[in-house]
Structures are given as C-alpha cells and as structure tokens.
PDB file of C-alpha atoms in Angstrom:
ATOM      1  CA  GLU Q  14     105.533 173.237 152.704  1.00 94.00           C
ATOM      2  CA  ILE Q  15     102.492 171.365 151.492  1.00 96.00           C
ATOM      3  CA  GLN Q  16     101.996 170.893 147.773  1.00 97.00           C
ATOM      4  CA  LEU Q  17      99.104 169.319 145.926  1.00 98.00           C
ATOM      5  CA  GLN Q  18      99.211 168.197 142.303  1.00 98.00           C
ATOM      6  CA  GLU Q  19      96.322 167.001 140.176  1.00 98.00           C
ATOM      7  CA  SER Q  20      96.842 164.522 137.354  1.00 98.00           C
ATOM      8  CA  GLY Q  21      94.646 162.659 134.933  1.00 96.00           C
ATOM      9  CA  PRO Q  22      93.246 162.673 131.402  1.00 96.00           C
ATOM     10  CA  GLY Q  23      92.483 166.042 129.901  1.00 96.00           C
ATOM     11  CA  LEU Q  24      89.814 164.660 127.591  1.00 98.00           C
ATOM     12  CA  VAL Q  25      86.955 162.346 128.499  1.00 98.00           C
ATOM     13  CA  LYS Q  26      84.158 161.121 126.279  1.00 98.00           C
ATOM     14  CA  PRO Q  27      80.520 161.697 127.237  1.00 97.00           C
ATOM     15  CA  SER Q  28      78.981 158.898 129.344  1.00 97.00           C
ATOM     16  CA  GLN Q  29      82.420 157.740 130.488  1.00 98.00           C
ATOM     17  CA  SER Q  30      84.043 158.263 133.894  1.00 98.00           C
ATOM     18  CA  LEU Q  31      86.376 161.070 134.818  1.00 98.00           C
ATOM     19  CA  SER Q  32      89.226 160.015 137.095  1.00 98.00           C
ATOM     20  CA  LEU Q  33      91.736 162.359 138.693  1.00 98.00           C
ATOM     21  CA  THR Q  34      94.520 161.887 141.208  1.00 98.00           C
ATOM     22  CA  CYS Q  35      95.724 164.403 143.775  1.00 98.00           C
ATOM     23  CA  SER Q  36      99.257 163.754 144.971  1.00 98.00           C
ATOM     24  CA  VAL Q  37     100.140 165.456 148.242  1.00 98.00           C
ATOM     25  CA  THR Q  38     103.646 166.234 149.442  1.00 98.00           C
ATOM     26  CA  GLY Q  39     104.732 167.976 152.603  1.00 97.00           C
ATOM     27  CA  TYR Q  40     101.837 166.681 154.698  1.00 97.00           C
ATOM     28  CA  THR Q  41     100.406 163.244 155.407  1.00 97.00           C
ATOM     29  CA  ILE Q  42      96.732 163.070 154.483  1.00 97.00           C
ATOM     30  CA  THR Q  43      95.947 160.843 157.475  1.00 97.00           C
ATOM     31  CA  SER Q  44      97.390 163.364 159.947  1.00 96.00           C
ATOM     32  CA  GLY Q  45      94.456 165.738 159.829  1.00 90.00           C
ATOM     33  CA  TYR Q  46      92.333 168.027 157.649  1.00 96.00           C
ATOM     34  CA  ASP Q  47      89.755 167.183 155.028  1.00 97.00           C
ATOM     35  CA  TRP Q  48      90.771 166.766 151.386  1.00 98.00           C
ATOM     36  CA  SER Q  49      88.428 168.333 148.871  1.00 98.00           C
ATOM     37  CA  TRP Q  50      87.748 168.435 145.185  1.00 98.00           C
ATOM     38  CA  ILE Q  51      86.462 171.704 143.714  1.00 98.00           C
ATOM     39  CA  ARG Q  52      85.813 172.562 140.089  1.00 98.00           C
ATOM     40  CA  LYS Q  53      85.666 175.816 138.172  1.00 97.00           C
ATOM     41  CA  PHE Q  54      83.502 175.929 135.089  1.00 96.00           C
ATOM     42  CA  PRO Q  55      84.066 178.058 131.985  1.00 94.00           C
ATOM     43  CA  GLY Q  56      82.505 181.364 132.991  1.00 87.00           C
ATOM     44  CA  ASN Q  57      84.078 181.099 136.461  1.00 90.00           C
ATOM     45  CA  LYS Q  58      81.363 179.426 138.511  1.00 94.00           C
ATOM     46  CA  MET Q  59      82.957 177.316 141.236  1.00 97.00           C
ATOM     47  CA  GLU Q  60      81.481 174.175 142.757  1.00 98.00           C
ATOM     48  CA  TRP Q  61      82.626 172.257 145.822  1.00 98.00           C
ATOM     49  CA  MET Q  62      82.324 168.585 144.897  1.00 98.00           C
ATOM     50  CA  GLY Q  63      83.168 166.739 148.091  1.00 97.00           C
ATOM     51  CA  TYR Q  64      85.877 165.676 150.483  1.00 97.00           C
ATOM     52  CA  ILE Q  65      87.500 162.723 152.132  1.00 98.00           C
ATOM     53  CA  SER Q  66      88.539 163.280 155.714  1.00 97.00           C
ATOM     54  CA  TYR Q  67      91.832 162.303 157.326  1.00 97.00           C
ATOM     55  CA  SER Q  68      89.966 159.311 158.810  1.00 96.00           C
ATOM     56  CA  GLY Q  69      88.536 158.232 155.468  1.00 97.00           C
ATOM     57  CA  SER Q  70      84.952 159.409 155.798  1.00 97.00           C
ATOM     58  CA  THR Q  71      83.432 161.221 152.844  1.00 97.00           C
ATOM     59  CA  ASN Q  72      80.991 164.062 152.274  1.00 96.00           C
ATOM     60  CA  TYR Q  73      79.635 164.818 148.827  1.00 97.00           C
ATOM     61  CA  ASN Q  74      77.712 167.635 147.234  1.00 97.00           C
ATOM     62  CA  PRO Q  75      74.149 166.319 146.916  1.00 97.00           C
ATOM     63  CA  SER Q  76      74.040 167.616 143.346  1.00 96.00           C
ATOM     64  CA  LEU Q  77      76.659 164.983 142.475  1.00 95.00           C
ATOM     65  CA  LYS Q  78      75.898 162.308 145.022  1.00 77.00           C
ATOM     66  CA  SER Q  79      74.874 159.600 142.584  1.00 89.00           C
ATOM     67  CA  ARG Q  80      77.899 160.089 140.318  1.00 97.00           C
ATOM     68  CA  ILE Q  81      80.845 160.942 142.575  1.00 98.00           C
ATOM     69  CA  SER Q  82      83.324 158.891 144.552  1.00 98.00           C
ATOM     70  CA  ILE Q  83      86.347 160.150 146.468  1.00 98.00           C
ATOM     71  CA  THR Q  84      88.835 157.588 147.672  1.00 98.00           C
ATOM     72  CA  ARG Q  85      92.441 157.521 148.806  1.00 98.00           C
ATOM     73  CA  ASP Q  86      95.664 155.530 148.854  1.00 98.00           C
ATOM     74  CA  THR Q  87      97.359 156.332 152.128  1.00 97.00           C
ATOM     75  CA  SER Q  88     100.527 154.444 151.161  1.00 97.00           C
ATOM     76  CA  LYS Q  89     101.031 156.889 148.287  1.00 98.00           C
ATOM     77  CA  ASN Q  90      99.589 159.922 150.094  1.00 98.00           C
ATOM     78  CA  GLN Q  91      97.113 160.415 147.280  1.00 98.00           C
ATOM     79  CA  PHE Q  92      93.388 160.892 147.007  1.00 98.00           C
ATOM     80  CA  PHE Q  93      91.203 160.409 143.986  1.00 98.00           C
ATOM     81  CA  LEU Q  94      88.116 161.720 142.258  1.00 98.00           C
ATOM     82  CA  GLN Q  95      85.850 159.599 140.128  1.00 98.00           C
ATOM     83  CA  LEU Q  96      82.877 161.186 138.422  1.00 98.00           C
ATOM     84  CA  ASN Q  97      80.656 158.840 136.448  1.00 98.00           C
ATOM     85  CA  SER Q  98      78.411 159.373 133.445  1.00 97.00           C
ATOM     86  CA  VAL Q  99      79.981 162.672 132.481  1.00 97.00           C
ATOM     87  CA  THR Q 100      78.431 165.117 130.051  1.00 97.00           C
ATOM     88  CA  THR Q 101      79.760 168.219 128.361  1.00 97.00           C
ATOM     89  CA  GLU Q 102      78.533 170.159 131.394  1.00 97.00           C
ATOM     90  CA  ASP Q 103      81.310 168.519 133.425  1.00 98.00           C
ATOM     91  CA  THR Q 104      83.935 170.345 131.380  1.00 98.00           C
ATOM     92  CA  ALA Q 105      85.876 172.343 133.970  1.00 98.00           C
ATOM     93  CA  THR Q 106      89.169 172.887 135.726  1.00 97.00           C
ATOM     94  CA  TYR Q 107      89.348 170.497 138.663  1.00 98.00           C
ATOM     95  CA  TYR Q 108      91.234 171.422 141.815  1.00 98.00           C
ATOM     96  CA  CYS Q 109      92.188 169.395 144.834  1.00 98.00           C
ATOM     97  CA  ALA Q 110      92.581 171.296 148.076  1.00 98.00           C
ATOM     98  CA  ARG Q 111      93.277 170.893 151.762  1.00 98.00           C
ATOM     99  CA  THR Q 112      90.271 171.888 153.847  1.00 97.00           C
ATOM    100  CA  ILE Q 113      90.517 173.134 157.407  1.00 95.00           C
ATOM    101  CA  PRO Q 114      88.064 171.325 159.701  1.00 89.00           C
ATOM    102  CA  TYR Q 115      85.769 173.582 161.742  1.00 89.00           C
ATOM    103  CA  TYR Q 116      86.382 176.554 159.448  1.00 92.00           C
ATOM    104  CA  TYR Q 117      85.690 174.556 156.253  1.00 95.00           C
ATOM    105  CA  VAL Q 118      87.886 176.718 154.059  1.00 97.00           C
ATOM    106  CA  MET Q 119      90.617 175.643 151.667  1.00 98.00           C
ATOM    107  CA  ASP Q 120      94.097 176.767 152.687  1.00 97.00           C
ATOM    108  CA  ALA Q 121      96.159 174.940 150.047  1.00 98.00           C
ATOM    109  CA  TRP Q 122      95.215 174.190 146.469  1.00 98.00           C
ATOM    110  CA  GLY Q 123      96.656 172.269 143.567  1.00 98.00           C
ATOM    111  CA  GLN Q 124      97.364 174.053 140.317  1.00 97.00           C
ATOM    112  CA  GLY Q 125      94.261 172.609 138.675  1.00 97.00           C
ATOM    113  CA  ALA Q 126      93.614 170.053 135.940  1.00 98.00           C
ATOM    114  CA  SER Q 127      91.653 171.085 132.888  1.00 97.00           C
ATOM    115  CA  VAL Q 128      89.200 168.402 131.783  1.00 98.00           C
ATOM    116  CA  THR Q 129      87.156 168.590 128.610  1.00 98.00           C
ATOM    117  CA  VAL Q 130      84.237 166.279 128.008  1.00 98.00           C
ATOM    118  CA  SER Q 131      83.824 165.797 124.292  1.00 97.00           C
ATOM    119  CA  SER Q 132      83.358 163.056 121.771  1.00 95.00           C
TER     120      SER Q 132
ATOM    121  CA  ASP S 640      71.913 175.307 149.189  1.00 96.00           C
ATOM    122  CA  ILE S 641      73.028 178.768 150.323  1.00 98.00           C
ATOM    123  CA  GLN S 642      73.303 181.124 147.363  1.00 98.00           C
ATOM    124  CA  MET S 643      76.141 183.667 147.385  1.00 98.00           C
ATOM    125  CA  THR S 644      75.580 186.814 145.325  1.00 98.00           C
ATOM    126  CA  GLN S 645      78.837 188.653 144.707  1.00 98.00           C
ATOM    127  CA  SER S 646      79.240 192.175 143.363  1.00 96.00           C
ATOM    128  CA  PRO S 647      80.515 193.805 141.325  1.00 97.00           C
ATOM    129  CA  ALA S 648      81.380 191.314 138.605  1.00 97.00           C
ATOM    130  CA  SER S 649      84.301 193.483 137.611  1.00 97.00           C
ATOM    131  CA  LEU S 650      85.946 196.722 138.568  1.00 96.00           C
ATOM    132  CA  SER S 651      89.042 198.688 137.855  1.00 97.00           C
ATOM    133  CA  ALA S 652      91.017 200.684 140.370  1.00 96.00           C
ATOM    134  CA  SER S 653      93.956 203.016 140.350  1.00 96.00           C
ATOM    135  CA  LEU S 654      97.112 202.218 142.281  1.00 97.00           C
ATOM    136  CA  GLY S 655      96.651 203.281 145.890  1.00 97.00           C
ATOM    137  CA  GLU S 656      92.869 203.314 145.658  1.00 97.00           C
ATOM    138  CA  THR S 657      90.708 201.527 148.222  1.00 97.00           C
ATOM    139  CA  VAL S 658      88.500 198.824 146.760  1.00 97.00           C
ATOM    140  CA  SER S 659      85.518 196.945 148.188  1.00 98.00           C
ATOM    141  CA  ILE S 660      83.851 193.749 147.030  1.00 98.00           C
ATOM    142  CA  GLU S 661      80.625 192.427 148.532  1.00 98.00           C
ATOM    143  CA  CYS S 662      78.930 189.087 149.022  1.00 98.00           C
ATOM    144  CA  LEU S 663      75.328 188.609 149.996  1.00 98.00           C
ATOM    145  CA  ALA S 664      74.226 185.240 151.344  1.00 98.00           C
ATOM    146  CA  SER S 665      70.715 183.919 150.818  1.00 98.00           C
ATOM    147  CA  GLU S 666      70.471 183.247 154.552  1.00 98.00           C
ATOM    148  CA  GLY S 667      72.460 184.180 157.625  1.00 98.00           C
ATOM    149  CA  ILE S 668      75.860 182.505 157.748  1.00 98.00           C
ATOM    150  CA  SER S 669      77.157 183.634 161.140  1.00 97.00           C
ATOM    151  CA  ASN S 670      80.459 185.049 159.854  1.00 97.00           C
ATOM    152  CA  ASP S 671      81.358 181.737 158.189  1.00 98.00           C
ATOM    153  CA  LEU S 672      82.700 183.489 155.117  1.00 98.00           C
ATOM    154  CA  ALA S 673      86.025 183.241 153.336  1.00 98.00           C
ATOM    155  CA  TRP S 674      87.655 185.267 150.575  1.00 98.00           C
ATOM    156  CA  TYR S 675      90.074 183.938 147.981  1.00 98.00           C
ATOM    157  CA  GLN S 676      92.330 185.562 145.397  1.00 98.00           C
ATOM    158  CA  GLN S 677      93.084 183.870 142.109  1.00 97.00           C
ATOM    159  CA  LYS S 678      95.676 185.353 139.809  1.00 96.00           C
ATOM    160  CA  SER S 679      95.669 184.511 136.138  1.00 94.00           C
ATOM    161  CA  GLY S 680      96.851 180.960 135.534  1.00 92.00           C
ATOM    162  CA  LYS S 681      97.320 180.271 139.239  1.00 95.00           C
ATOM    163  CA  SER S 682      95.393 178.385 141.883  1.00 95.00           C
ATOM    164  CA  PRO S 683      93.204 180.212 144.405  1.00 96.00           C
ATOM    165  CA  GLN S 684      94.802 181.533 147.580  1.00 97.00           C
ATOM    166  CA  LEU S 685      92.951 181.915 150.864  1.00 98.00           C
ATOM    167  CA  LEU S 686      92.974 185.541 152.020  1.00 98.00           C
ATOM    168  CA  ILE S 687      90.439 185.740 154.837  1.00 98.00           C
ATOM    169  CA  TYR S 688      88.316 183.273 156.783  1.00 97.00           C
ATOM    170  CA  ALA S 689      85.695 183.605 159.487  1.00 97.00           C
ATOM    171  CA  ALA S 690      84.737 186.878 157.800  1.00 97.00           C
ATOM    172  CA  SER S 691      87.634 188.909 159.183  1.00 98.00           C
ATOM    173  CA  ARG S 692      90.569 186.651 160.097  1.00 97.00           C
ATOM    174  CA  LEU S 693      93.605 187.237 157.903  1.00 98.00           C
ATOM    175  CA  GLN S 694      95.324 184.083 156.651  1.00 97.00           C
ATOM    176  CA  ASP S 695      99.006 183.859 157.541  1.00 96.00           C
ATOM    177  CA  GLY S 696     101.192 185.741 155.094  1.00 96.00           C
ATOM    178  CA  VAL S 697      98.428 187.875 153.599  1.00 97.00           C
ATOM    179  CA  PRO S 698      99.227 191.609 153.526  1.00 97.00           C
ATOM    180  CA  SER S 699      97.404 193.743 156.051  1.00 97.00           C
ATOM    181  CA  ARG S 700      95.900 195.923 153.321  1.00 98.00           C
ATOM    182  CA  PHE S 701      93.352 193.134 152.911  1.00 98.00           C
ATOM    183  CA  SER S 702      90.522 193.130 155.422  1.00 98.00           C
ATOM    184  CA  GLY S 703      87.131 191.518 155.763  1.00 98.00           C
ATOM    185  CA  SER S 704      84.000 192.553 157.555  1.00 98.00           C
ATOM    186  CA  GLY S 705      80.305 191.890 157.753  1.00 98.00           C
ATOM    187  CA  SER S 706      77.644 189.992 159.604  1.00 97.00           C
ATOM    188  CA  GLY S 707      74.419 188.128 159.018  1.00 97.00           C
ATOM    189  CA  THR S 708      74.006 187.924 155.265  1.00 98.00           C
ATOM    190  CA  ARG S 709      76.276 190.795 154.085  1.00 98.00           C
ATOM    191  CA  TYR S 710      80.053 190.595 153.903  1.00 98.00           C
ATOM    192  CA  SER S 711      82.769 192.606 152.242  1.00 98.00           C
ATOM    193  CA  LEU S 712      86.428 192.423 151.318  1.00 98.00           C
ATOM    194  CA  LYS S 713      88.403 195.656 151.353  1.00 98.00           C
ATOM    195  CA  ILE S 714      91.780 196.325 149.790  1.00 98.00           C
ATOM    196  CA  SER S 715      93.249 199.479 151.291  1.00 97.00           C
ATOM    197  CA  GLY S 716      95.643 200.802 148.709  1.00 95.00           C
ATOM    198  CA  MET S 717      95.522 198.871 145.462  1.00 96.00           C
ATOM    199  CA  GLN S 718      98.881 197.374 144.442  1.00 97.00           C
ATOM    200  CA  PRO S 719      99.870 195.995 141.016  1.00 96.00           C
ATOM    201  CA  GLU S 720     100.007 192.468 142.405  1.00 96.00           C
ATOM    202  CA  ASP S 721      96.381 192.722 143.550  1.00 98.00           C
ATOM    203  CA  GLU S 722      95.106 192.445 139.989  1.00 98.00           C
ATOM    204  CA  ALA S 723      93.244 189.147 140.146  1.00 97.00           C
ATOM    205  CA  ASP S 724      89.890 187.438 140.480  1.00 97.00           C
ATOM    206  CA  TYR S 725      88.353 187.413 143.951  1.00 98.00           C
ATOM    207  CA  PHE S 726      85.588 185.176 145.196  1.00 97.00           C
ATOM    208  CA  CYS S 727      83.792 184.473 148.428  1.00 98.00           C
ATOM    209  CA  GLN S 728      82.783 181.147 149.926  1.00 98.00           C
ATOM    210  CA  GLN S 729      80.339 180.357 152.696  1.00 98.00           C
ATOM    211  CA  SER S 730      81.403 177.726 155.174  1.00 97.00           C
ATOM    212  CA  TYR S 731      78.293 177.793 157.339  1.00 97.00           C
ATOM    213  CA  LYS S 732      76.594 174.795 155.831  1.00 95.00           C
ATOM    214  CA  TYR S 733      77.371 171.976 153.424  1.00 95.00           C
ATOM    215  CA  PRO S 734      77.452 171.997 150.497  1.00 97.00           C
ATOM    216  CA  LEU S 735      80.026 174.772 150.548  1.00 98.00           C
ATOM    217  CA  THR S 736      79.099 177.391 147.965  1.00 98.00           C
ATOM    218  CA  PHE S 737      80.964 180.184 146.237  1.00 98.00           C
ATOM    219  CA  GLY S 738      80.245 183.625 144.890  1.00 98.00           C
ATOM    220  CA  SER S 739      80.451 184.222 141.159  1.00 97.00           C
ATOM    221  CA  GLY S 740      83.692 186.156 141.399  1.00 97.00           C
ATOM    222  CA  THR S 741      84.946 189.705 140.874  1.00 97.00           C
ATOM    223  CA  LYS S 742      87.578 190.559 138.310  1.00 97.00           C
ATOM    224  CA  LEU S 743      89.772 193.359 139.663  1.00 98.00           C
ATOM    225  CA  GLU S 744      91.961 195.225 137.222  1.00 97.00           C
ATOM    226  CA  ILE S 745      94.284 198.190 137.443  1.00 95.00           C
ATOM    227  CA  LYS S 746      92.934 201.336 135.876  1.00 92.00           C
TER     228      LYS S 746
END
C-alpha cells in the first residue's frame, strides 16, 4: 500500500523559502504517475501547485511559476517542494499526492504539513 | 484558469437521506471532474473521477453525474461516516482547479 508523508518546518519567516519533503513508501516514484503538491488555505480554498513526473519533468501552476521548484531524490524515493519569497498568504496546509496520468486526479495523499509564514 | 463554483457551502442531512452537491465549471470540461471527501483531520480521499467512475473501495451509495459545465455528487442514504467536507476538481486543463468545498453534517 502506498503511503506519502510530508515533512519540513512548520514556521517560515516572510521573504524566506519554504522547503518540504514528501517521502513515499510502497511505490517507486520513477515507476509511473505524476507527483503533485497541493495546498489548502485557511478558509478551505485548495490550490494545485505543480508536479514532477515519474520521468522528472515538471509542470507548475502559472500563478507560482516564478517562485516554485519541485525536485526529487530517486535514491531516497522522495520529492521536494521549494517555494521562494514567501508571504503570510502562503500560510496553508501542504499536501503531497500521487497523480494519475491521463485522468489528472490524486488517488493517494499525504496527511498534510501545516506551514505558517510569520515573523 | 477554469473556475469551479461549488454549492451549497454547507448542508445537513438526516441518516438515510439522499444528498446532492453540485459543481459548475466556468467552461465545458468534458466530464473531466473528480470528487473528493475529506474527514476532519484527515487527508482527502478520491471518491469519483471522470465525472461518474467510482474509485476502488468507495461505497456504491456515492455516485457522480453531469456533463458540459454542470456536475453533481449524490450520496444515496446518508451514513454517519459520510460527515465530511467534499470538494470537486476539474482535470480538463492545467492548472488543475478545485471547488470551494461543501461541509456535510448529520442533522
């Protein structure tokens, strides 16, 4: 059974970078699927941030394109989110998720990592 | 971006009642619509994709329908474990976008 687990700092200062790790067990991230980051803001709005594919290509939400980077470490079966120049508006719960190609829906999610941007 | 307007924002239902939640897309999305359930403190779970295809393991009381810009999720016979937030997601075009969510409670 696949499991995803987010980890990273729960508090980030404005203007700094937010960095999160998604550790995947039960499936090898190079075997298939896309691997997404999604965030849920206070008030429940959800935003798809981007993905890295099993082959290593990336696709980002244009609203974040200048600030976001998604990378991976295949030896550790992990993928990463970096979001630069954060503001208080980036305060959210961040989820990593497996994304089914062709259908582009998320069939497995991590438990979520709460990140607060505050000085 | 495709805007997804979800309604209602909240509703309460009695056990056994049939419940419907709707999503309206700002343009046609050719049945590329998914529904998720998120229970309190848990991660979202995929219920339905391609508008009407039930994800493995999801009870058959959940069903999806719709076409063009209008889609709905129906729960036929509300159960206690169905109390949760529900939200839709269009998968027709990147960036993927979500509805604002519906909070479903037991009356």
